[in-house]
JSON list of C-alpha atoms in Angstrom, two decimals:
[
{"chain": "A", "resi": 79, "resn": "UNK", "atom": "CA", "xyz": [69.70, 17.02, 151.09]},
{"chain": "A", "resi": 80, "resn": "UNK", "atom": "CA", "xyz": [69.15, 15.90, 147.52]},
{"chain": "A", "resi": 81, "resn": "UNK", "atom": "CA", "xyz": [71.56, 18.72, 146.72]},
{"chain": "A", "resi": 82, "resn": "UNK", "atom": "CA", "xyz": [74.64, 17.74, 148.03]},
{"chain": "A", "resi": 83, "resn": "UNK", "atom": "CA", "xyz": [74.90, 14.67, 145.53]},
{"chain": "A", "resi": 84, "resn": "UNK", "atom": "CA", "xyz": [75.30, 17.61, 143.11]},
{"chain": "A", "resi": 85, "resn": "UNK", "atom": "CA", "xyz": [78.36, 19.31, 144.65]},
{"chain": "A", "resi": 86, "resn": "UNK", "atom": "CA", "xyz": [80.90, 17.22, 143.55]},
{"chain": "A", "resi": 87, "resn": "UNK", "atom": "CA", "xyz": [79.36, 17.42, 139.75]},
{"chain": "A", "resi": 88, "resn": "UNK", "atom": "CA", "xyz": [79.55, 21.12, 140.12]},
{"chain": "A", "resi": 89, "resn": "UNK", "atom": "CA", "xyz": [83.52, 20.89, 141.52]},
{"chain": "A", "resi": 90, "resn": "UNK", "atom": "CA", "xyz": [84.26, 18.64, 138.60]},
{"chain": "A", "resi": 91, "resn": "UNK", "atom": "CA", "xyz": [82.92, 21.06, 135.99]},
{"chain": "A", "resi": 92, "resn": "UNK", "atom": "CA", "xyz": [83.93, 24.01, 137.42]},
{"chain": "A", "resi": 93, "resn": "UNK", "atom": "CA", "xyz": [87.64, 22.60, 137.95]},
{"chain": "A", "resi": 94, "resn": "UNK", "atom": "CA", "xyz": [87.49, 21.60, 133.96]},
{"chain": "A", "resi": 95, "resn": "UNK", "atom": "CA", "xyz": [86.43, 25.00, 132.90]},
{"chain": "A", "resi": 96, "resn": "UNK", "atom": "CA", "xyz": [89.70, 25.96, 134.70]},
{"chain": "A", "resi": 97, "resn": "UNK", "atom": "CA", "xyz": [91.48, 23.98, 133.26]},
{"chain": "A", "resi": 98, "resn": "UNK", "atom": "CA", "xyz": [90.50, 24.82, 129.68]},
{"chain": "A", "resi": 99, "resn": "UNK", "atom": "CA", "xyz": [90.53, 28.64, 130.22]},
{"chain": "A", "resi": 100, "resn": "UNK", "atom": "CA", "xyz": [94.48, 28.02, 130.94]},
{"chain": "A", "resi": 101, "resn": "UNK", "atom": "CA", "xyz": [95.16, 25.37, 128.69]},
{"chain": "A", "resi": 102, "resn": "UNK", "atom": "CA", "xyz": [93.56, 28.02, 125.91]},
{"chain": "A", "resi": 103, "resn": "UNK", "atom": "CA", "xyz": [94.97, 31.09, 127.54]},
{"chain": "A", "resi": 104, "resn": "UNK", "atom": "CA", "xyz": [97.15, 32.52, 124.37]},
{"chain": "A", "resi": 105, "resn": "UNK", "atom": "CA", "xyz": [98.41, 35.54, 126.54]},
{"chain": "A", "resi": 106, "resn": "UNK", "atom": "CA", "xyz": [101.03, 33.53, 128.12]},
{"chain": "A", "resi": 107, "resn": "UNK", "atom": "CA", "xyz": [104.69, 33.71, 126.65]},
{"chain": "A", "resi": 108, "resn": "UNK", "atom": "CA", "xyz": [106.68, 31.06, 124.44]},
{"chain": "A", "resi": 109, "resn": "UNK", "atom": "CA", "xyz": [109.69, 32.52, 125.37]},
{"chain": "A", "resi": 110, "resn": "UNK", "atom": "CA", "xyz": [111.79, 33.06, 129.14]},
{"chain": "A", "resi": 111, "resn": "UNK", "atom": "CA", "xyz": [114.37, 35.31, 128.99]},
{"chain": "A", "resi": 112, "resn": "UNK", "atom": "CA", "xyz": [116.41, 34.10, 132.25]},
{"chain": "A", "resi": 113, "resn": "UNK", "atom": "CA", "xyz": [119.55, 33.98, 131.85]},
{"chain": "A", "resi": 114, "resn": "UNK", "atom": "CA", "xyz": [121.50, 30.36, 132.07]},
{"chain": "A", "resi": 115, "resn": "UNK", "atom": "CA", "xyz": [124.58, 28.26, 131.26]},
{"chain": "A", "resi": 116, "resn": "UNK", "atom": "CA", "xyz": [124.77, 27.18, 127.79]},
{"chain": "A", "resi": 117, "resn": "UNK", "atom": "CA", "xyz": [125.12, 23.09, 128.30]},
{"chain": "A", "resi": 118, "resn": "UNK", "atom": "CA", "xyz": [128.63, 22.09, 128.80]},
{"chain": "A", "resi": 119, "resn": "UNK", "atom": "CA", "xyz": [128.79, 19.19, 127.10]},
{"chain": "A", "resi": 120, "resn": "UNK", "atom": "CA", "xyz": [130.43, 18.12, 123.63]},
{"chain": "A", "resi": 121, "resn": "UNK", "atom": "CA", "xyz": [127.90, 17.34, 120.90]},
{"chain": "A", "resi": 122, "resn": "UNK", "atom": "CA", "xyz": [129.02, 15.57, 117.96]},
{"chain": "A", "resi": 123, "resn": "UNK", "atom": "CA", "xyz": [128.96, 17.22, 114.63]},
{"chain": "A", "resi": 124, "resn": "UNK", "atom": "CA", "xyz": [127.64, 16.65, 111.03]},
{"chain": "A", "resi": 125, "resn": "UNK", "atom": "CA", "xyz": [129.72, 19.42, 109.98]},
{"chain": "A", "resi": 126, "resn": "UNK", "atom": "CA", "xyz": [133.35, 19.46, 111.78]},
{"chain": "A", "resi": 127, "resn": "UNK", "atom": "CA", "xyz": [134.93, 19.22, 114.94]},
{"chain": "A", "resi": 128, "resn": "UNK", "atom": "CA", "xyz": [133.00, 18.81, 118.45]},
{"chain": "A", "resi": 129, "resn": "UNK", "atom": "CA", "xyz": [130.68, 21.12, 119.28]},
{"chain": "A", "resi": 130, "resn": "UNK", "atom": "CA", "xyz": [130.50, 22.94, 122.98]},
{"chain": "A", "resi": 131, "resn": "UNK", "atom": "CA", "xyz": [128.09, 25.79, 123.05]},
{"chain": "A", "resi": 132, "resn": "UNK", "atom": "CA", "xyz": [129.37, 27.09, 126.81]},
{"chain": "A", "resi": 133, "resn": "UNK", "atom": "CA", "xyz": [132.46, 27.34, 124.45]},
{"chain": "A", "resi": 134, "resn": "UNK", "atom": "CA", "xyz": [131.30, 28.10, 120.91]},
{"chain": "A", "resi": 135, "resn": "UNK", "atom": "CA", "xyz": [134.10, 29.86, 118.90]},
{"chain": "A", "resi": 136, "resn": "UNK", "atom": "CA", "xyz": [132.35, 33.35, 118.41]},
{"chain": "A", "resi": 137, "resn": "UNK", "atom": "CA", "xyz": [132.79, 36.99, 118.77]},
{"chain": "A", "resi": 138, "resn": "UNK", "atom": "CA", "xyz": [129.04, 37.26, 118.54]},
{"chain": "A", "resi": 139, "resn": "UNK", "atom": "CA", "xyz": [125.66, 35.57, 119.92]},
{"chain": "A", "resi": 140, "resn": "UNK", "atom": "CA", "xyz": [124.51, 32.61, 118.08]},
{"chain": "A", "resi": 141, "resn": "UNK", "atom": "CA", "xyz": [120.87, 31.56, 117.62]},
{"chain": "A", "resi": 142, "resn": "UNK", "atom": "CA", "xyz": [120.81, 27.75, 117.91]},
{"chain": "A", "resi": 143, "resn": "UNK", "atom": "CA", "xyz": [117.93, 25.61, 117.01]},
{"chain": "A", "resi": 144, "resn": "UNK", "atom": "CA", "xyz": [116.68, 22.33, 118.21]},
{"chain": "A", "resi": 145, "resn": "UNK", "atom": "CA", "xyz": [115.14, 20.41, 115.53]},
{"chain": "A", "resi": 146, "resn": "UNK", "atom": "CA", "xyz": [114.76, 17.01, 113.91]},
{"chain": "A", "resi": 147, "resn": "UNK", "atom": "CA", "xyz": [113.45, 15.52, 110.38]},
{"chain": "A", "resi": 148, "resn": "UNK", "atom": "CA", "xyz": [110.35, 13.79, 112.01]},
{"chain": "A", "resi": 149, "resn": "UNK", "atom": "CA", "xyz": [108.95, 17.02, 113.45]},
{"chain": "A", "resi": 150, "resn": "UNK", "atom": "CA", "xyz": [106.26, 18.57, 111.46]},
{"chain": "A", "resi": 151, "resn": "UNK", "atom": "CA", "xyz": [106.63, 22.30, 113.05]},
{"chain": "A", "resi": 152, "resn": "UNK", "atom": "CA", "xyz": [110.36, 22.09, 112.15]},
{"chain": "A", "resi": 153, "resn": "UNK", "atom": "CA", "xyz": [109.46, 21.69, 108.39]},
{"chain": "A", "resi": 154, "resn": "UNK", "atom": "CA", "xyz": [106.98, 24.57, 109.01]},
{"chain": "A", "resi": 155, "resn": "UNK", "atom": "CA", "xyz": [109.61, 26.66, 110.62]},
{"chain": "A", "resi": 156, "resn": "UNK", "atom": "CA", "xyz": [112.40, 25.66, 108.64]},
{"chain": "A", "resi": 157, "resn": "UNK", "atom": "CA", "xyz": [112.05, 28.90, 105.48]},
{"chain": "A", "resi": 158, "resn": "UNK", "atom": "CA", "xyz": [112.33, 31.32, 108.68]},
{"chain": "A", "resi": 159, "resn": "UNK", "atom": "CA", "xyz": [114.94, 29.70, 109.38]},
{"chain": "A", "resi": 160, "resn": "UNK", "atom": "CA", "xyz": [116.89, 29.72, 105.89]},
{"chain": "A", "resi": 161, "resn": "UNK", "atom": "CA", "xyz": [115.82, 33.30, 105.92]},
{"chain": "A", "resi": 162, "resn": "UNK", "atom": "CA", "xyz": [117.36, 34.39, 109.31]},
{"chain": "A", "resi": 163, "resn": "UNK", "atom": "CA", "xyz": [120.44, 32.53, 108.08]},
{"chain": "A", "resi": 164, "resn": "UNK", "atom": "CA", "xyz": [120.84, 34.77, 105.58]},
{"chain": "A", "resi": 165, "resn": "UNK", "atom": "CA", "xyz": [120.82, 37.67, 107.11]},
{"chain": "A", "resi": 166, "resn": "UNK", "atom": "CA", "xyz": [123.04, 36.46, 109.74]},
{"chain": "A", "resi": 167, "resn": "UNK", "atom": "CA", "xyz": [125.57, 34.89, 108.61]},
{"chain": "A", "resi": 168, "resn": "UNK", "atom": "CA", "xyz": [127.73, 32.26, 110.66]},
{"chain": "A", "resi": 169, "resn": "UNK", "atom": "CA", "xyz": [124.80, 32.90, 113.69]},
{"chain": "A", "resi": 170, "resn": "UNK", "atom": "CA", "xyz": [122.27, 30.51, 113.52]},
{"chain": "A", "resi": 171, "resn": "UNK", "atom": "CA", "xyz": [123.73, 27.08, 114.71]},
{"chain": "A", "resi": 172, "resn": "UNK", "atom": "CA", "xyz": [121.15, 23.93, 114.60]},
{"chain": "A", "resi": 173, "resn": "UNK", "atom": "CA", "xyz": [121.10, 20.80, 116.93]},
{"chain": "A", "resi": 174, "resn": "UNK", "atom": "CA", "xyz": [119.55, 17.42, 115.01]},
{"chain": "A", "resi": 175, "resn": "UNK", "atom": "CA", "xyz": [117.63, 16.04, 118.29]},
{"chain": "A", "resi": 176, "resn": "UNK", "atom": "CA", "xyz": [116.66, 12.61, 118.89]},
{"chain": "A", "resi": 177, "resn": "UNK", "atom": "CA", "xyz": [117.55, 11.86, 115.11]},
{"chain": "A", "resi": 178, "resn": "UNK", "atom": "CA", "xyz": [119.72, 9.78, 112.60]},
{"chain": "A", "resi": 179, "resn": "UNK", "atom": "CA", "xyz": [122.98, 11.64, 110.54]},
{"chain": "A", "resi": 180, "resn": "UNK", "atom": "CA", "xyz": [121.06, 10.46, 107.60]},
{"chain": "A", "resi": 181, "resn": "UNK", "atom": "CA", "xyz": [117.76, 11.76, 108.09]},
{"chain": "A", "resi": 182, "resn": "UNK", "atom": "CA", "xyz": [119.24, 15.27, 108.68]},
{"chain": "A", "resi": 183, "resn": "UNK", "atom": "CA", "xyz": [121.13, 15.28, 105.73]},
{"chain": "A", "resi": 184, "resn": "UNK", "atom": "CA", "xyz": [118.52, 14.06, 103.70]},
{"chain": "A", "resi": 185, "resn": "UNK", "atom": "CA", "xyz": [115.81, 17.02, 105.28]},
{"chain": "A", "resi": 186, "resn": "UNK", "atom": "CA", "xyz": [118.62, 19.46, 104.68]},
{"chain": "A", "resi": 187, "resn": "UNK", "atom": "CA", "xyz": [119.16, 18.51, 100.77]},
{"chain": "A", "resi": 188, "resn": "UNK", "atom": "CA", "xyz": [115.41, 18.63, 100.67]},
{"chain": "A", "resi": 189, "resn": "UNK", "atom": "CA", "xyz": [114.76, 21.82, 102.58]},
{"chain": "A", "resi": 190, "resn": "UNK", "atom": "CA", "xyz": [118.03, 23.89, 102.65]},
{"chain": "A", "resi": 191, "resn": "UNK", "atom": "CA", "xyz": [120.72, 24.08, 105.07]},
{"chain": "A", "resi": 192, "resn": "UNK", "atom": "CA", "xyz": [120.50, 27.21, 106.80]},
{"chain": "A", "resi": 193, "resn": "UNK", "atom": "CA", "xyz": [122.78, 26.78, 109.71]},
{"chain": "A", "resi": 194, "resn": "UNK", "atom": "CA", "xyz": [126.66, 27.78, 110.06]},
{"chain": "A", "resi": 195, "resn": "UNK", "atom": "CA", "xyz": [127.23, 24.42, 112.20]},
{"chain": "A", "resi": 196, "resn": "UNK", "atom": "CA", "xyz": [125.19, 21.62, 113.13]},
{"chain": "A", "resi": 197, "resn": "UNK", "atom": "CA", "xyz": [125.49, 19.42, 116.20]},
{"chain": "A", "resi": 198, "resn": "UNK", "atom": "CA", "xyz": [124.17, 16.13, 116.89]},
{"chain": "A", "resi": 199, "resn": "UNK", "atom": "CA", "xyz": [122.39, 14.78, 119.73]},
{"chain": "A", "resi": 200, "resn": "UNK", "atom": "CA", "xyz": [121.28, 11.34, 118.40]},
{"chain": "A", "resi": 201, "resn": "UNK", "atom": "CA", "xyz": [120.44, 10.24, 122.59]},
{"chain": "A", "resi": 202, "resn": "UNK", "atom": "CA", "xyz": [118.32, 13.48, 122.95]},
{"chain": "A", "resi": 203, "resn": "UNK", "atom": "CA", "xyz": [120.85, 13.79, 126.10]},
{"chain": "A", "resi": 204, "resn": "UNK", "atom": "CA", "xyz": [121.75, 17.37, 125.16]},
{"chain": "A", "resi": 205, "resn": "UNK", "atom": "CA", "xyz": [118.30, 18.69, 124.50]},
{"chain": "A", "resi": 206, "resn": "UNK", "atom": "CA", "xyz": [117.51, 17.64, 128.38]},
{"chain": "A", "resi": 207, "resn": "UNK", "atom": "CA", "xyz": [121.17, 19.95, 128.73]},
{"chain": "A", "resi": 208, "resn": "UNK", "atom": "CA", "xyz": [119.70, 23.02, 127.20]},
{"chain": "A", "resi": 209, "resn": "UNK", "atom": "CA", "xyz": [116.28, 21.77, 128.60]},
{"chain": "A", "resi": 210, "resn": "UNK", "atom": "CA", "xyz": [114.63, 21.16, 125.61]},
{"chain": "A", "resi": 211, "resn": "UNK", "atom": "CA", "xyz": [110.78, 20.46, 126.26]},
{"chain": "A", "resi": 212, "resn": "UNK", "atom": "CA", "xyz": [110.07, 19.14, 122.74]},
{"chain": "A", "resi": 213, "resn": "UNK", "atom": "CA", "xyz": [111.00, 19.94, 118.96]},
{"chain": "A", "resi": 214, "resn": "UNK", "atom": "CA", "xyz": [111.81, 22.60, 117.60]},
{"chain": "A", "resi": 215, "resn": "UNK", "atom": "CA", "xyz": [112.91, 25.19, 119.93]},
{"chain": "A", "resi": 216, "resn": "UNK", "atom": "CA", "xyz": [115.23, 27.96, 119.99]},
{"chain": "A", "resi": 217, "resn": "UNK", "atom": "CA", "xyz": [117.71, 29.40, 122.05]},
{"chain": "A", "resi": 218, "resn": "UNK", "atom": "CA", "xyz": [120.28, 32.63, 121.74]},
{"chain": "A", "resi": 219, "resn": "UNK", "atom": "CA", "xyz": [124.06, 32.11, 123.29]},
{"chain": "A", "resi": 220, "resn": "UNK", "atom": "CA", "xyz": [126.14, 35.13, 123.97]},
{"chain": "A", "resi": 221, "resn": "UNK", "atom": "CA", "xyz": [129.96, 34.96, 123.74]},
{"chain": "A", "resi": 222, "resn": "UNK", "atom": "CA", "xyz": [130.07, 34.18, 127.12]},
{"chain": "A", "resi": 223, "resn": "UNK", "atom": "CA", "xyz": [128.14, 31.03, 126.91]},
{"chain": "A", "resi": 224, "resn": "UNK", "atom": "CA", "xyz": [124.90, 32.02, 128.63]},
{"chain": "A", "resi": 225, "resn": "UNK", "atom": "CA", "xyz": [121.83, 31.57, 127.20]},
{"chain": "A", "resi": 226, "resn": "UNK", "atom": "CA", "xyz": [119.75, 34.60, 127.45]},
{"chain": "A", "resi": 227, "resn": "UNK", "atom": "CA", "xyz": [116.73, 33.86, 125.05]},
{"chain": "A", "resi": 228, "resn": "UNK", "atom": "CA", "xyz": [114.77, 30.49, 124.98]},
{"chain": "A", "resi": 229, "resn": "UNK", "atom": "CA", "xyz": [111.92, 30.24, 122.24]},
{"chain": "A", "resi": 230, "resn": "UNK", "atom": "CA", "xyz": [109.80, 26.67, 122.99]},
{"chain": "A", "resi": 231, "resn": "UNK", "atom": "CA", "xyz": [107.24, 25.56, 119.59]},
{"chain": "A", "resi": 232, "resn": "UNK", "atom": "CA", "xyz": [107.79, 26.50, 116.44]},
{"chain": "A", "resi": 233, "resn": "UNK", "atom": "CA", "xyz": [109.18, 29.77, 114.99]},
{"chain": "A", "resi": 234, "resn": "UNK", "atom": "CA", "xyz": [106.84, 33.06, 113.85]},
{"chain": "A", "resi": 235, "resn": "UNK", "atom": "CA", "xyz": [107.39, 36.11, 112.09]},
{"chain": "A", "resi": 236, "resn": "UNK", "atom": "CA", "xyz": [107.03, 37.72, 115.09]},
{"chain": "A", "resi": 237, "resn": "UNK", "atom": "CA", "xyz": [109.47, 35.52, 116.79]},
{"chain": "A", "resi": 238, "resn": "UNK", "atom": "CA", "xyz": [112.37, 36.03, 114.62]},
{"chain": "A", "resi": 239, "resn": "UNK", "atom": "CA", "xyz": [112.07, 39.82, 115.88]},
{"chain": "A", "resi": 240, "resn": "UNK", "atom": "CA", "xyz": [112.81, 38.16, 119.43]},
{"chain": "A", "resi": 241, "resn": "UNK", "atom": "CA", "xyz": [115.38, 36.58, 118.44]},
{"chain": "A", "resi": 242, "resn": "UNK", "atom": "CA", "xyz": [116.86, 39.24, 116.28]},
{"chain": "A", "resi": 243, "resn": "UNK", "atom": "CA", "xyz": [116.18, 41.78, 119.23]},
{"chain": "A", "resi": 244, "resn": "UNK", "atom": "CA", "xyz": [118.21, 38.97, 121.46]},
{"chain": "A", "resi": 245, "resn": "UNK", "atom": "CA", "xyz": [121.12, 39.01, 119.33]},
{"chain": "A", "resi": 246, "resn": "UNK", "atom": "CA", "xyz": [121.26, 42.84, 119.23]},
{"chain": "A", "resi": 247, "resn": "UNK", "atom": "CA", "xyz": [121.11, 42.63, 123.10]},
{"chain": "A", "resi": 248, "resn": "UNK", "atom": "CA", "xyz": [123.61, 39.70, 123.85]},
{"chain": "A", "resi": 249, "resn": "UNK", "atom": "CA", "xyz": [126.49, 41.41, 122.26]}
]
């Protein structure tokens, strides 16, 4: 009978392991590619006019990237980014989440300013609109304002082959 007092010490262990192996398990994807409504709503700009991504103004898909000045991964990302910005011109849009005007500007004189237009979403209430799960993530908008790629965590090489793979697609 001494036994059963150890049952519920094996549970608890066993249940942990579980719990680890998944936490750990690097096979799973950073990326859905469901298709969705961009958000609908009108983000303010740093750059121009009102932004609307269900709406944006483009004959082409647009990366757009959720990021903010206080957000260590986004300053690790940011050179892919200035790199895929380059080589698509007028495509990669960015979002300043959860963030002051100033402390954008003053990351993007520091780091570069990669993107063709920047919103802002100083509330965070359009991040929860594209459902954003935290800084940085990406997303790719076709023409048509559906979002057909979503990237959560910070950008890889590999990634940006995603993404540029999703902009081939989303045409």
């Amino acid at each position: 009978m001494r036994w059963l007092f150890a049952v519920p010490l094996v549970l608890l262990i066993g249940f942990g392991g579980l719990g680890l192996v998944q936490l750990f398990d690097g096979s799973k994807p950073t990326f859905e590619r469901a298709s969705r409504a961009a958000p609908t709503m009108e983000f303010a700009s740093l750059d121009g006019p009102p932004i609307n991504f269900a709406e944006a103004a483009t004959d082409k898909p647009i990366i757009v990237n959720l990021w903010a000045s206080w957000c260590t991964p986004c300053v690790a990302e940011h050179p892919l980014l200035v790199e895929l910005g380059a080589k698509h011109p007028g495509q990669l849009w960015g979002v300043v989440y959860d963030d002051t005007e100033e402390n954008a500007r003053d990351f993007l004189a520091r780091l570069g300013n990669p993107f063709h237009r920047i919103a802002h979403d100083p509330s965070g209430q359009g991040g929860l609109e594209f459902g954003l799960t935290g800084v940085p993530e990406t997303f790719v908008i076709t023409p048509d304002g559906e979002i057909i790629y979503h990237l959560r965590g910070q950008l890889t090489y590999d990634d940006v082959q995603g993404l540029e793979a999703a902009l081939g697609s989303g045409g």
